């Protein structure tokens, strides 16, 4: 038999399916009440309902709840050891499992109060950027028991259902060092349904004491994983027997099987190739889980409110971070917030100018305004837009210029109104489509990246990468574009490739202001991701040639043309140092330890010399200098910074 619980105007009702009709039992009777009597009593109740004259309800018109909406307990087991091996591999660890996994059928307790029905919307766990599903099946206990053998435990299973263990992977990783079990990473939601299917109906699928059911998981119609449930290493009988040792199991207790290998997102994560991951779940995504003999669930993921922040406790054993002071000369106070830098032109500054602490700008015209860049996460961008509102209420935001593809300049585009025309160089839009997805940056906060972990925590720990859905530019240009912003002429010039494949500067001629994007770092070290370096040096000359007297860098305090000359000098120094090292026959790794930064040694983030030397070595000897991916170079920078 297939049993359901469904919602009515007067409360939940329970029924048994006959064809596509639900035959209800008496009002007020819960499925939890029926299953405690055992298989024969449940069958008798079902036959009575099927024979009853009560009006049946078409299944297609019923709002199904979880078969047991509030189980006494939920134990999620880890019966598929290949799932654990795959998870370890995704995290960059060996697939080998510790001996305990082969000796004990592991489980943890999930939260009964967050059980949802098979077609209910599911809210992302607050604060999570890595929201995931897990396709499982579940066994539901009928008559209770204690100290059961595996054979006895099988007889105490009253039915099976589809189980979706919704998981906040980043919260899970944050909590794992506590070593006291699952918490907020797992209690966001658990889906049960659509039916509770009794064991006799599933008899044709039994193979060697296990259910052999084909399963399939899809997101937005695209298949993510598939498999069979008879690949379980631990059987339901074994895990129920283990759980019953010295414990009274109760009618309605739920046992999840653990994830069928491949049927979740985390198993497809690759830190070596982050673009290979199908992406974490976000607002509007539709997840469908299909299990042969048990039915299908179909649920839409919804965004959640941001969690209330808690202040970390003082750690007496933690070495305080090294002080970071941007000592560059500034034309105006280098403080967080909005600063007027010209007539109707403002800069938004984020000291100290290090990773993710970028600047943006606003240009106001008559009845219109232009935003120059957004920020690294949604809270930072929202704070900036709110501070600008006094201006944009009078001069509505009509345009936004994105200087380049790095996330600290474009992750907030989704907060701009649909009416805002987002403009970038053609190369920037193309590169944005292939940049590392914002949510994957959460890895720098929650994953163990070996010796480089403290570096990544310090540089990226303050940002919130959850909820970001990158909105691409609506218009692109090649080389140069002039915008009319409420009667003011604003020039956009692509002076790249240099920092990235395309680098826009925004010139406001009537105010003498230039927004340089990341072609200019002031008091902190530039980083040449793309190059060639000669192009960046030429870009410095082009910026000086604009005649602008007030320069807003992508990072660091507001400056003047001397700030551009300083960056030009640094780049020329890198070329000189790299060429000299190469001429002495030093390899790229050897050059890292021998380079003399001279007057630039006081700039923040000097470890970026690693990337800059690599770029120059690639220009000098592309065959002899291997191409390194961004994560490898970041790890090398971390090693230098921590040495």
Coordinates of C-alpha atoms in Angstrom, one line a residue:
X1 CA 0.0 0.0 0.0
X2 CA 0.9 3.6 -0.5
X3 CA 0.0 6.0 2.3
X4 CA -0.2 9.8 2.3
X5 CA -0.9 12.7 4.6
X6 CA -2.5 15.6 2.9
X7 CA -3.7 19.1 4.0
X8 CA -7.3 20.1 4.2
X9 CA -9.1 23.3 5.3
X10 CA -9.8 21.6 8.7
X11 CA -6.3 20.1 9.2
X12 CA -4.2 17.2 8.0
X13 CA -5.9 13.9 6.8
X14 CA -4.5 10.5 6.2
X15 CA -5.4 8.3 3.3
X16 CA -4.4 5.2 1.3
X17 CA -4.0 5.3 -2.5
X18 CA -6.2 3.4 -4.8
X19 CA -5.2 4.1 -8.4
X20 CA -4.9 8.0 -8.5
X21 CA -7.4 8.5 -5.7
X22 CA -6.8 9.1 -2.0
X23 CA -9.2 7.1 0.2
X24 CA -9.2 8.9 3.6
X25 CA -9.4 7.3 7.0
X26 CA -11.4 8.8 9.8
X27 CA -10.7 12.5 10.6
X28 CA -8.2 13.0 13.4
X29 CA -6.3 9.8 12.8
X30 CA -2.6 10.3 12.1
X31 CA -0.4 7.9 10.1
X32 CA 1.8 7.9 13.2
X33 CA -1.2 6.4 15.1
X34 CA -1.7 3.7 12.5
X35 CA 1.8 2.4 12.0
X36 CA 2.4 1.7 15.7
X37 CA 0.0 -1.3 15.4
X38 CA 2.3 -3.1 12.9
X39 CA 2.0 -4.2 9.3
X40 CA -1.2 -6.2 9.7
X41 CA -3.1 -3.5 11.5
X42 CA -2.0 -0.9 8.9
X43 CA -3.1 -3.2 6.1
X44 CA -6.5 -3.7 7.8
X45 CA -6.9 0.1 8.2
X46 CA -6.0 0.6 4.5
X47 CA -8.5 -2.0 3.3
X48 CA -11.2 -0.4 5.5
X49 CA -10.5 3.0 3.9
X50 CA -10.6 1.6 0.4
X51 CA -14.0 0.0 1.1
X52 CA -15.4 3.1 2.8
X53 CA -18.1 5.2 1.2
X54 CA -16.1 8.4 2.1
X55 CA -15.5 10.7 -0.8
X56 CA -12.1 10.0 -2.3
X57 CA -9.7 12.9 -3.1
X58 CA -8.0 13.0 -6.5
X59 CA -4.3 12.7 -5.9
X60 CA -3.5 15.5 -8.4
X61 CA -5.6 17.9 -6.4
X62 CA -4.2 17.1 -3.0
X63 CA -1.6 19.1 -1.2
X64 CA 0.7 16.4 0.1
X65 CA 2.5 16.8 3.3
X66 CA 5.3 14.5 4.5
X67 CA 3.7 11.1 5.3
X68 CA 4.8 11.5 8.9
X69 CA 4.9 15.3 9.3
X70 CA 6.6 15.3 12.7
X71 CA 8.5 12.0 13.3
X72 CA 9.6 11.3 16.9
X73 CA 13.2 11.2 15.6
X74 CA 15.2 11.3 12.4
X75 CA 18.5 9.5 12.1
X76 CA 20.3 10.1 8.9
X77 CA 22.7 7.2 8.2
X78 CA 25.7 6.9 6.0
X79 CA 25.1 3.6 4.3
X80 CA 26.9 4.4 1.0
X81 CA 30.6 4.6 1.6
X82 CA 31.3 5.7 -1.9
X83 CA 29.4 8.9 -1.1
X84 CA 31.9 9.6 1.6
X85 CA 34.9 8.7 -0.6
X86 CA 33.6 11.1 -3.3
X87 CA 33.1 13.9 -0.8
X88 CA 36.7 13.5 0.4
X89 CA 38.0 13.6 -3.1
X90 CA 36.0 16.7 -3.9
X91 CA 37.6 18.4 -0.9
X92 CA 41.1 17.5 -2.2
X93 CA 41.6 14.7 0.3
X94 CA 42.5 11.0 -0.3
X95 CA 39.5 8.8 -1.0
X96 CA 40.7 6.3 1.7
X97 CA 38.3 6.3 4.7
X98 CA 39.4 5.7 8.3
X99 CA 38.8 2.2 9.7
X100 CA 35.8 3.4 11.8
X101 CA 33.6 3.7 8.7
X102 CA 34.0 0.0 8.1
X103 CA 33.3 -0.9 11.7
X104 CA 30.3 1.3 12.7
X105 CA 27.2 2.2 10.6
X106 CA 27.4 6.0 11.3
X107 CA 24.4 8.2 11.7
X108 CA 23.5 11.6 13.1
X109 CA 20.2 13.1 14.4
X110 CA 18.3 15.5 12.1
X111 CA 15.7 18.0 13.2
X112 CA 12.0 16.7 13.2
X113 CA 10.6 20.2 13.3
X114 CA 12.0 21.1 9.9
X115 CA 10.4 18.2 7.9
X116 CA 8.7 19.4 4.8
X117 CA 6.4 17.8 2.2
X118 CA 7.4 16.6 -1.3
X119 CA 6.3 19.7 -3.2
X120 CA 6.9 22.4 -0.6
X121 CA 9.3 25.3 -1.2
X122 CA 12.6 25.0 0.7
X123 CA 14.4 28.0 2.2
X124 CA 18.1 28.2 2.0
X125 CA 19.8 27.9 5.4
X126 CA 20.4 31.5 6.5
X127 CA 24.0 32.5 5.7
X128 CA 24.7 29.6 3.4
X129 CA 26.3 30.1 0.0
X130 CA 26.7 26.3 -0.6
X131 CA 23.2 24.9 -0.4
X132 CA 22.9 21.3 -1.6
X133 CA 20.4 18.5 -1.8
X134 CA 21.0 14.8 -1.2
X135 CA 18.9 12.0 -2.7
X136 CA 18.3 9.3 -0.2
X137 CA 15.6 6.8 0.7
X138 CA 14.2 6.4 4.3
X139 CA 12.9 3.5 6.3
X140 CA 10.2 4.3 8.8
X141 CA 9.8 2.2 12.0
X142 CA 6.4 0.7 12.8
X143 CA 6.2 -1.1 16.2
X144 CA 9.0 0.1 18.4
X145 CA 11.8 -2.1 19.6
X146 CA 15.1 -2.3 21.5
X147 CA 18.3 -4.3 21.2
X148 CA 17.1 -5.7 17.8
X149 CA 19.1 -8.1 15.6
X150 CA 19.4 -7.0 12.0
X151 CA 16.8 -9.6 11.0
X152 CA 14.4 -8.3 13.7
X153 CA 15.1 -4.7 12.7
X154 CA 14.0 -5.4 9.1
X155 CA 10.6 -6.7 10.5
X156 CA 10.1 -3.4 12.4
X157 CA 10.3 -1.3 9.2
X158 CA 6.7 -0.4 8.3
X159 CA 7.5 1.4 5.1
X160 CA 9.8 3.5 2.9
X161 CA 9.8 6.9 1.4
X162 CA 11.9 9.4 -0.6
X163 CA 14.3 11.4 1.7
X164 CA 16.0 14.7 0.7
X165 CA 18.7 15.7 3.2
X166 CA 19.0 19.4 2.4
X167 CA 22.6 20.5 3.4
X168 CA 24.4 23.8 3.9
X169 CA 27.8 22.6 3.0
X170 CA 29.7 25.7 4.0
X171 CA 28.0 25.8 7.4
X172 CA 28.8 22.1 7.7
X173 CA 32.5 22.8 7.1
X174 CA 32.5 25.7 9.6
X175 CA 31.1 23.4 12.3
X176 CA 33.2 20.3 11.5
X177 CA 36.2 21.4 13.6
X178 CA 33.9 21.3 16.7
X179 CA 33.8 17.5 16.3
X180 CA 30.5 17.2 18.1
X181 CA 28.2 16.3 15.2
X182 CA 25.9 18.0 12.7
X183 CA 24.3 21.4 13.6
X184 CA 23.2 24.3 11.4
X185 CA 24.7 22.7 8.3
X186 CA 21.9 20.0 8.4
X187 CA 18.8 21.3 10.2
X188 CA 17.5 23.6 7.5
X189 CA 15.0 21.1 6.0
X190 CA 14.4 17.4 5.5
X191 CA 12.0 16.3 2.8
X192 CA 9.9 13.1 3.2
X193 CA 7.4 11.9 0.6
X194 CA 5.4 11.7 -1.4
X195 CA 4.2 8.3 -0.1
X196 CA 4.9 5.9 2.7
X197 CA 5.2 2.6 0.7
X198 CA 4.8 -0.6 2.6
X199 CA 7.5 -3.4 2.2
X200 CA 5.1 -5.8 0.5
X201 CA 4.7 -3.4 -2.5
X202 CA 8.5 -3.3 -2.9
X203 CA 9.1 -7.0 -2.7
X204 CA 9.8 -7.2 -6.5
X205 CA 12.8 -4.9 -6.0
X206 CA 14.5 -6.9 -3.3
X207 CA 18.0 -8.1 -4.1
X208 CA 20.1 -9.9 -1.4
X209 CA 18.3 -8.2 1.5
X210 CA 18.5 -4.7 -0.1
X211 CA 16.1 -2.7 -2.1
X212 CA 17.4 -2.3 -5.7
X213 CA 15.6 1.0 -6.7
X214 CA 16.8 3.2 -9.6
X215 CA 17.2 6.8 -8.6
X216 CA 17.7 10.1 -10.5
X217 CA 18.4 13.6 -9.3
X218 CA 17.8 16.7 -11.5
X219 CA 18.2 20.5 -11.0
X220 CA 16.2 22.7 -13.4
X221 CA 15.6 19.7 -15.6
X222 CA 19.3 18.8 -15.9
X223 CA 20.3 15.4 -14.5
X224 CA 23.0 15.8 -11.8
X225 CA 23.3 12.1 -10.7
X226 CA 21.7 8.7 -10.9
X227 CA 22.3 5.3 -9.4
X228 CA 20.8 2.4 -7.5
X229 CA 20.0 1.8 -3.8
X230 CA 21.3 -1.7 -3.6
X231 CA 24.9 -0.4 -3.6
X232 CA 24.5 0.3 0.2
X233 CA 27.5 -0.9 2.2
X234 CA 25.3 -1.0 5.4
X235 CA 21.8 -2.3 5.1
X236 CA 18.8 -0.8 6.8
X237 CA 18.5 -3.8 9.1
X238 CA 22.1 -3.3 10.3
X239 CA 21.8 0.5 11.0
X240 CA 18.4 0.1 12.7
X241 CA 19.9 -2.8 14.8
X242 CA 22.8 -0.6 15.7
X243 CA 20.6 2.4 16.7
X244 CA 18.4 0.2 18.9
X245 CA 21.3 -0.9 21.2
X246 CA 20.1 0.1 24.6
X247 CA 17.5 2.5 23.1
X248 CA 13.8 2.2 22.6
X249 CA 12.9 2.9 19.0
X250 CA 9.4 4.5 18.6
X251 CA 6.7 4.2 15.9
X252 CA 7.5 6.7 13.2
X253 CA 11.2 7.0 13.8
X254 CA 12.9 7.7 10.4
X255 CA 16.2 6.3 9.2
X256 CA 17.7 7.9 6.1
X257 CA 20.0 5.8 4.0
X258 CA 22.6 8.4 3.3
X259 CA 23.2 9.8 -0.2
X260 CA 23.2 7.5 -3.2
X261 CA 26.6 8.2 -4.7
X262 CA 26.6 11.0 -7.2
X263 CA 23.2 12.3 -6.3
X264 CA 24.2 15.6 -4.7
X265 CA 26.2 18.6 -5.7
X266 CA 29.2 18.4 -3.4
X267 CA 30.4 15.2 -5.0
X268 CA 30.9 17.1 -8.2
X269 CA 33.0 19.9 -6.7
X270 CA 36.6 20.0 -7.8
X271 CA 39.0 22.5 -6.2
X272 CA 41.4 21.7 -9.0
X273 CA 38.8 22.7 -11.6
X274 CA 36.1 24.8 -9.8
X275 CA 34.2 25.5 -13.0
X276 CA 33.4 21.8 -13.3
X277 CA 31.0 22.0 -10.3
X278 CA 27.3 22.4 -11.5
X279 CA 26.8 25.2 -9.0
X280 CA 25.2 25.4 -5.6
X281 CA 21.5 25.9 -5.3
X282 CA 20.0 29.4 -5.4
X283 CA 16.7 31.2 -5.3
X284 CA 14.3 29.7 -7.9
X285 CA 16.2 26.5 -8.6
X286 CA 13.9 23.5 -8.9
X287 CA 15.1 20.1 -7.5
X288 CA 13.5 16.9 -8.6
X289 CA 14.3 13.5 -7.0
X290 CA 12.9 10.3 -8.5
X291 CA 13.0 6.9 -6.9
X292 CA 11.6 3.8 -8.6
X293 CA 8.7 2.5 -6.6
X294 CA 8.6 5.4 -4.2
X295 CA 7.7 8.3 -6.4
X296 CA 9.0 11.8 -7.1
X297 CA 9.6 15.0 -5.1
X298 CA 9.7 18.4 -6.8
X299 CA 10.7 21.5 -4.8
X300 CA 11.7 25.1 -5.5
X301 CA 14.5 26.6 -3.5
X302 CA 13.9 30.1 -2.0
X303 CA 16.2 32.7 -0.7
X304 CA 16.4 33.3 3.1
X305 CA 16.9 36.3 5.3
X306 CA 20.4 37.0 6.5
X307 CA 21.2 35.6 9.9
X308 CA 21.7 37.8 12.9
X309 CA 25.4 38.1 13.4
X310 CA 27.1 36.9 16.5
X311 CA 30.3 38.4 17.8
X312 CA 33.2 35.8 18.1
X313 CA 34.6 35.2 21.5
X314 CA 38.1 36.2 22.3
X315 CA 40.7 33.5 21.6
X316 CA 43.6 33.9 24.0
X317 CA 45.7 31.4 22.0
X318 CA 45.3 33.1 18.6
X319 CA 48.2 35.1 17.3
X320 CA 46.8 38.6 16.5
X321 CA 47.0 39.4 12.8
X322 CA 49.8 41.6 11.6
X323 CA 48.8 45.2 11.5
X324 CA 47.9 46.4 8.0
X325 CA 48.3 50.1 7.4
X326 CA 48.0 51.7 4.0
X327 CA 50.6 54.5 4.3
X328 CA 50.1 56.0 0.9
X329 CA 49.6 59.8 0.7
X330 CA 46.0 60.7 0.2
X331 CA 44.3 63.8 -1.2
X332 CA 41.5 63.4 1.3
X333 CA 40.8 61.4 4.4
X334 CA 41.1 57.7 3.6
X335 CA 38.0 56.6 5.5
X336 CA 35.2 54.1 4.8
X337 CA 32.3 55.7 3.0
X338 CA 31.3 58.3 0.5
X339 CA 33.6 61.2 -0.4
X340 CA 33.0 64.0 -2.9
X341 CA 36.0 64.2 -5.2
X342 CA 34.7 66.7 -7.7
X343 CA 31.6 68.6 -8.7
X344 CA 28.8 66.0 -8.7
X345 CA 31.3 63.2 -8.4
X346 CA 31.8 60.9 -5.4
X347 CA 34.1 58.0 -4.5
X348 CA 33.1 55.2 -2.2
X349 CA 36.3 54.1 -0.3
X350 CA 37.0 50.8 1.5
X351 CA 40.3 51.0 3.5
X352 CA 42.8 49.4 3.5
X353 CA 42.6 48.5 -0.1
X354 CA 43.6 44.9 0.3
X355 CA 41.8 41.9 -1.2
X356 CA 38.1 42.6 -1.8
X357 CA 38.4 46.1 -0.2
X358 CA 37.8 48.0 -3.4
X359 CA 36.6 51.5 -4.3
X360 CA 33.6 52.5 -6.4
X361 CA 32.1 55.8 -7.6
X362 CA 29.1 57.9 -8.5
X363 CA 28.7 60.5 -11.2
X364 CA 25.5 62.6 -11.1
X365 CA 24.0 64.6 -14.0
X366 CA 20.7 66.3 -14.5
X367 CA 18.1 63.7 -13.6
X368 CA 20.5 60.8 -14.0
X369 CA 23.6 59.2 -12.5
X370 CA 26.3 56.6 -13.3
X371 CA 27.6 54.1 -10.8
X372 CA 31.2 53.0 -11.3
X373 CA 31.5 49.4 -10.1
X374 CA 29.8 47.5 -7.3
X375 CA 31.5 45.7 -4.4
X376 CA 32.6 42.2 -3.4
X377 CA 29.4 41.0 -1.7
X378 CA 25.8 42.0 -1.3
X379 CA 25.9 43.5 2.2
X380 CA 28.8 45.8 1.1
X381 CA 27.0 46.8 -2.0
X382 CA 23.8 47.4 -0.2
X383 CA 25.5 49.6 2.3
X384 CA 27.1 51.7 -0.5
X385 CA 23.8 52.1 -2.4
X386 CA 22.0 53.1 0.7
X387 CA 24.6 55.8 1.5
X388 CA 24.3 57.1 -2.1
X389 CA 20.5 57.2 -1.9
X390 CA 20.3 60.8 -0.9
X391 CA 22.0 61.6 -4.2
X392 CA 20.3 59.0 -6.4
X393 CA 16.9 60.0 -5.2
X394 CA 17.5 63.4 -6.8
X395 CA 19.6 62.0 -9.7
X396 CA 18.2 58.5 -10.4
X397 CA 20.7 55.8 -11.1
X398 CA 20.4 55.1 -14.9
X399 CA 23.8 53.6 -15.8
X400 CA 26.5 51.5 -14.2
X401 CA 30.0 51.0 -15.6
X402 CA 31.9 47.8 -14.6
X403 CA 35.6 48.4 -14.9
X404 CA 36.7 44.7 -15.0
X405 CA 35.6 41.1 -14.2
X406 CA 37.0 40.6 -10.7
X407 CA 34.3 39.9 -8.2
X408 CA 35.1 42.8 -5.9
X409 CA 34.0 45.1 -8.7
X410 CA 30.9 43.3 -10.0
X411 CA 29.4 40.9 -7.4
X412 CA 26.7 43.4 -6.4
X413 CA 25.2 44.0 -9.9
X414 CA 22.0 42.1 -9.0
X415 CA 21.1 44.9 -6.6
X416 CA 20.8 47.4 -9.4
X417 CA 17.4 48.0 -10.7
X418 CA 16.4 46.3 -14.0
X419 CA 16.2 49.8 -15.6
X420 CA 19.9 50.4 -14.9
X421 CA 22.0 50.0 -18.1
X422 CA 25.1 48.1 -17.1
X423 CA 28.0 48.8 -19.4
X424 CA 31.4 47.1 -19.7
X425 CA 34.1 46.4 -22.3
X426 CA 33.2 43.4 -24.4
X427 CA 36.2 41.5 -23.0
X428 CA 34.9 42.1 -19.4
X429 CA 31.5 40.7 -20.1
X430 CA 33.1 37.6 -21.7
X431 CA 35.5 37.1 -18.8
X432 CA 32.7 37.5 -16.2
X433 CA 30.9 34.5 -17.8
X434 CA 34.0 32.3 -17.1
X435 CA 35.2 33.7 -13.7
X436 CA 35.1 31.5 -10.6
X437 CA 31.5 31.6 -9.4
X438 CA 31.1 33.9 -6.3
X439 CA 29.8 31.1 -4.1
X440 CA 33.0 29.0 -4.7
X441 CA 35.0 31.8 -2.9
X442 CA 33.4 30.5 0.3
X443 CA 36.0 27.7 0.1
X444 CA 38.6 30.3 1.3
X445 CA 36.6 30.6 4.5
X446 CA 35.6 27.1 5.3
X447 CA 37.9 24.6 3.7
X448 CA 41.3 23.4 4.9
X449 CA 43.7 24.5 2.1
X450 CA 46.7 23.2 3.9
X451 CA 49.4 25.7 5.1
X452 CA 47.8 28.5 3.1
X453 CA 44.6 28.3 5.1
X454 CA 45.5 31.2 7.6
X455 CA 46.3 33.4 4.6
X456 CA 43.0 32.8 2.9
X457 CA 41.0 33.2 6.2
X458 CA 42.7 36.5 6.9
X459 CA 42.2 37.9 3.4
X460 CA 38.7 36.7 2.6
X461 CA 37.1 35.8 6.0
X462 CA 35.2 39.1 6.4
X463 CA 33.1 38.7 3.2
X464 CA 29.7 37.1 2.7
X465 CA 29.5 35.2 -0.6
X466 CA 26.0 33.9 -0.1
X467 CA 23.0 34.8 -2.4
X468 CA 25.1 36.3 -5.2
X469 CA 23.6 35.9 -8.7
X470 CA 25.9 37.7 -11.1
X471 CA 24.0 40.0 -13.4
X472 CA 26.0 40.4 -16.6
X473 CA 26.4 43.8 -18.4
X474 CA 23.5 44.7 -20.7
X475 CA 25.7 46.7 -23.1
X476 CA 29.3 46.3 -24.2
X477 CA 31.8 48.5 -26.1
X478 CA 35.1 48.2 -27.9
X479 CA 38.0 50.4 -26.9
X480 CA 36.1 53.6 -26.2
X481 CA 32.5 54.8 -25.5
X482 CA 31.1 58.2 -24.4
X483 CA 28.0 58.2 -22.3
X484 CA 25.6 61.1 -21.7
X485 CA 24.8 61.1 -18.0
X486 CA 22.2 63.8 -17.6
X487 CA 24.0 66.2 -19.9
X488 CA 27.5 65.3 -18.7
X489 CA 29.9 63.5 -21.0
X490 CA 31.6 60.5 -19.4
X491 CA 34.3 58.6 -21.3
X492 CA 34.8 54.9 -20.9
X493 CA 38.2 53.6 -22.2
X494 CA 39.3 49.9 -22.3
X495 CA 43.1 50.1 -21.8
X496 CA 43.6 46.4 -21.3
X497 CA 44.6 43.6 -21.3
X498 CA 46.6 44.3 -18.3
X499 CA 45.2 43.5 -14.8
X500 CA 42.5 41.4 -16.5
X501 CA 41.6 40.7 -20.2
X502 CA 39.9 44.1 -20.4
X503 CA 40.3 47.1 -18.0
X504 CA 38.0 50.1 -18.2
X505 CA 38.8 53.5 -16.9
X506 CA 36.0 56.1 -16.4
X507 CA 36.9 59.7 -17.2
X508 CA 34.7 62.6 -16.1
X509 CA 36.4 65.5 -18.1
X510 CA 34.4 68.4 -16.7
X511 CA 35.3 67.4 -13.1
X512 CA 38.9 66.4 -13.8
X513 CA 38.2 63.0 -12.2
X514 CA 39.4 59.6 -13.4
X515 CA 38.1 56.3 -12.0
X516 CA 41.0 54.0 -12.8
X517 CA 39.6 50.6 -11.7
X518 CA 42.3 48.0 -11.0
X519 CA 44.8 49.6 -13.3
X520 CA 45.7 51.6 -10.2
X521 CA 46.5 50.3 -6.7
X522 CA 47.7 53.0 -4.3
X523 CA 49.7 51.9 -1.3
X524 CA 49.1 48.3 -2.2
X525 CA 50.7 46.0 -4.7
X526 CA 49.2 45.6 -8.2
X527 CA 48.6 42.1 -9.5
X528 CA 49.1 41.3 -13.2
X529 CA 46.6 38.4 -13.8
X530 CA 46.5 38.9 -17.6
X531 CA 49.2 41.3 -19.0
X532 CA 51.4 41.8 -20.8
X533 CA 53.1 44.1 -18.4
X534 CA 54.0 46.5 -21.2
X535 CA 50.3 47.1 -21.9
X536 CA 49.8 48.1 -18.2
X537 CA 52.7 50.5 -18.5
X538 CA 51.2 52.0 -21.6
X539 CA 47.8 52.2 -19.8
X540 CA 49.5 54.3 -17.0
X541 CA 50.7 56.7 -19.7
X542 CA 47.2 56.9 -21.2
X543 CA 45.7 57.6 -17.8
X544 CA 48.1 60.5 -17.2
X545 CA 47.4 61.8 -20.7
X546 CA 43.7 62.3 -19.8
X547 CA 44.8 65.3 -17.8
X548 CA 42.6 64.3 -14.8
X549 CA 43.9 65.7 -11.6
X550 CA 41.9 63.6 -9.2
X551 CA 42.4 59.8 -9.6
X552 CA 40.2 57.2 -7.8
X553 CA 42.1 53.9 -7.8
X554 CA 40.4 50.5 -7.7
X555 CA 42.2 50.0 -4.3
X556 CA 43.7 52.5 -1.9
X557 CA 43.3 56.2 -1.2
X558 CA 42.4 58.9 -3.8
X559 CA 45.5 60.2 -5.5
X560 CA 46.7 62.3 -8.4
X561 CA 48.9 61.6 -11.4
X562 CA 51.9 60.9 -9.1
X563 CA 50.0 57.8 -7.9
X564 CA 49.8 56.6 -11.4
X565 CA 53.5 57.2 -11.9
X566 CA 54.2 55.2 -8.7
X567 CA 52.4 52.1 -10.2
X568 CA 54.2 52.6 -13.5
X569 CA 57.5 52.6 -11.6
X570 CA 56.6 49.4 -9.8
X571 CA 55.7 47.6 -13.0
X572 CA 59.0 48.8 -14.6
X573 CA 60.8 47.5 -11.5
X574 CA 59.2 44.1 -11.8
X575 CA 60.3 43.9 -15.4
X576 CA 63.9 44.9 -14.5
X577 CA 64.0 42.4 -11.6
X578 CA 62.5 39.5 -13.6
X579 CA 64.7 40.1 -16.7
X580 CA 67.8 40.2 -14.5
X581 CA 66.9 37.0 -12.7
X582 CA 66.1 35.3 -16.0
X583 CA 69.4 36.4 -17.5
X584 CA 71.2 34.8 -14.6
X585 CA 69.5 31.6 -15.4
X586 CA 67.2 31.5 -12.4
X587 CA 64.0 29.6 -12.7
X588 CA 60.7 31.3 -11.8
X589 CA 60.5 29.8 -8.3
X590 CA 64.2 30.8 -7.7
X591 CA 63.5 34.3 -8.8
X592 CA 60.7 34.7 -6.2
X593 CA 63.1 34.4 -3.3
X594 CA 65.8 36.7 -4.8
X595 CA 63.8 39.6 -6.1
X596 CA 64.5 43.0 -4.4
X597 CA 61.3 45.0 -4.0
X598 CA 63.3 48.1 -3.0
X599 CA 61.1 51.1 -2.3
X600 CA 57.9 49.0 -3.0
X601 CA 58.6 46.7 0.0
X602 CA 56.4 48.9 2.2
X603 CA 53.3 48.5 0.0
X604 CA 50.5 46.1 1.2
X605 CA 50.3 42.6 -0.2
X606 CA 53.9 42.5 -1.5
X607 CA 53.5 38.7 -2.0
X608 CA 51.7 39.5 -5.3
X609 CA 55.2 39.7 -6.7
X610 CA 54.7 35.9 -7.2
X611 CA 52.0 36.5 -9.9
X612 CA 53.8 39.4 -11.4
X613 CA 57.1 37.5 -11.8
X614 CA 55.2 34.6 -13.2
X615 CA 53.6 36.8 -15.8
X616 CA 56.9 38.3 -16.9
X617 CA 58.6 34.9 -17.0
X618 CA 55.8 33.7 -19.2
X619 CA 56.5 36.7 -21.5
X620 CA 60.2 36.0 -21.6
X621 CA 60.1 32.2 -21.9
X622 CA 56.6 30.7 -22.4
X623 CA 58.0 27.3 -23.2
X624 CA 60.2 27.1 -20.2
X625 CA 57.7 28.6 -17.6
X626 CA 54.6 26.4 -17.1
X627 CA 51.2 28.0 -17.1
X628 CA 49.8 28.0 -13.6
X629 CA 46.2 28.3 -12.6
X630 CA 44.9 31.0 -10.3
X631 CA 44.5 28.8 -7.3
X632 CA 48.1 27.5 -7.6
X633 CA 49.4 31.1 -7.8
X634 CA 47.3 32.1 -4.8
X635 CA 48.8 29.3 -2.8
X636 CA 52.3 30.3 -3.8
X637 CA 51.5 33.9 -2.7
X638 CA 50.2 32.6 0.6
X639 CA 53.4 30.6 1.2
X640 CA 55.5 33.7 0.5
X641 CA 53.3 35.9 2.8
X642 CA 53.5 33.4 5.6
X643 CA 57.2 32.7 5.3

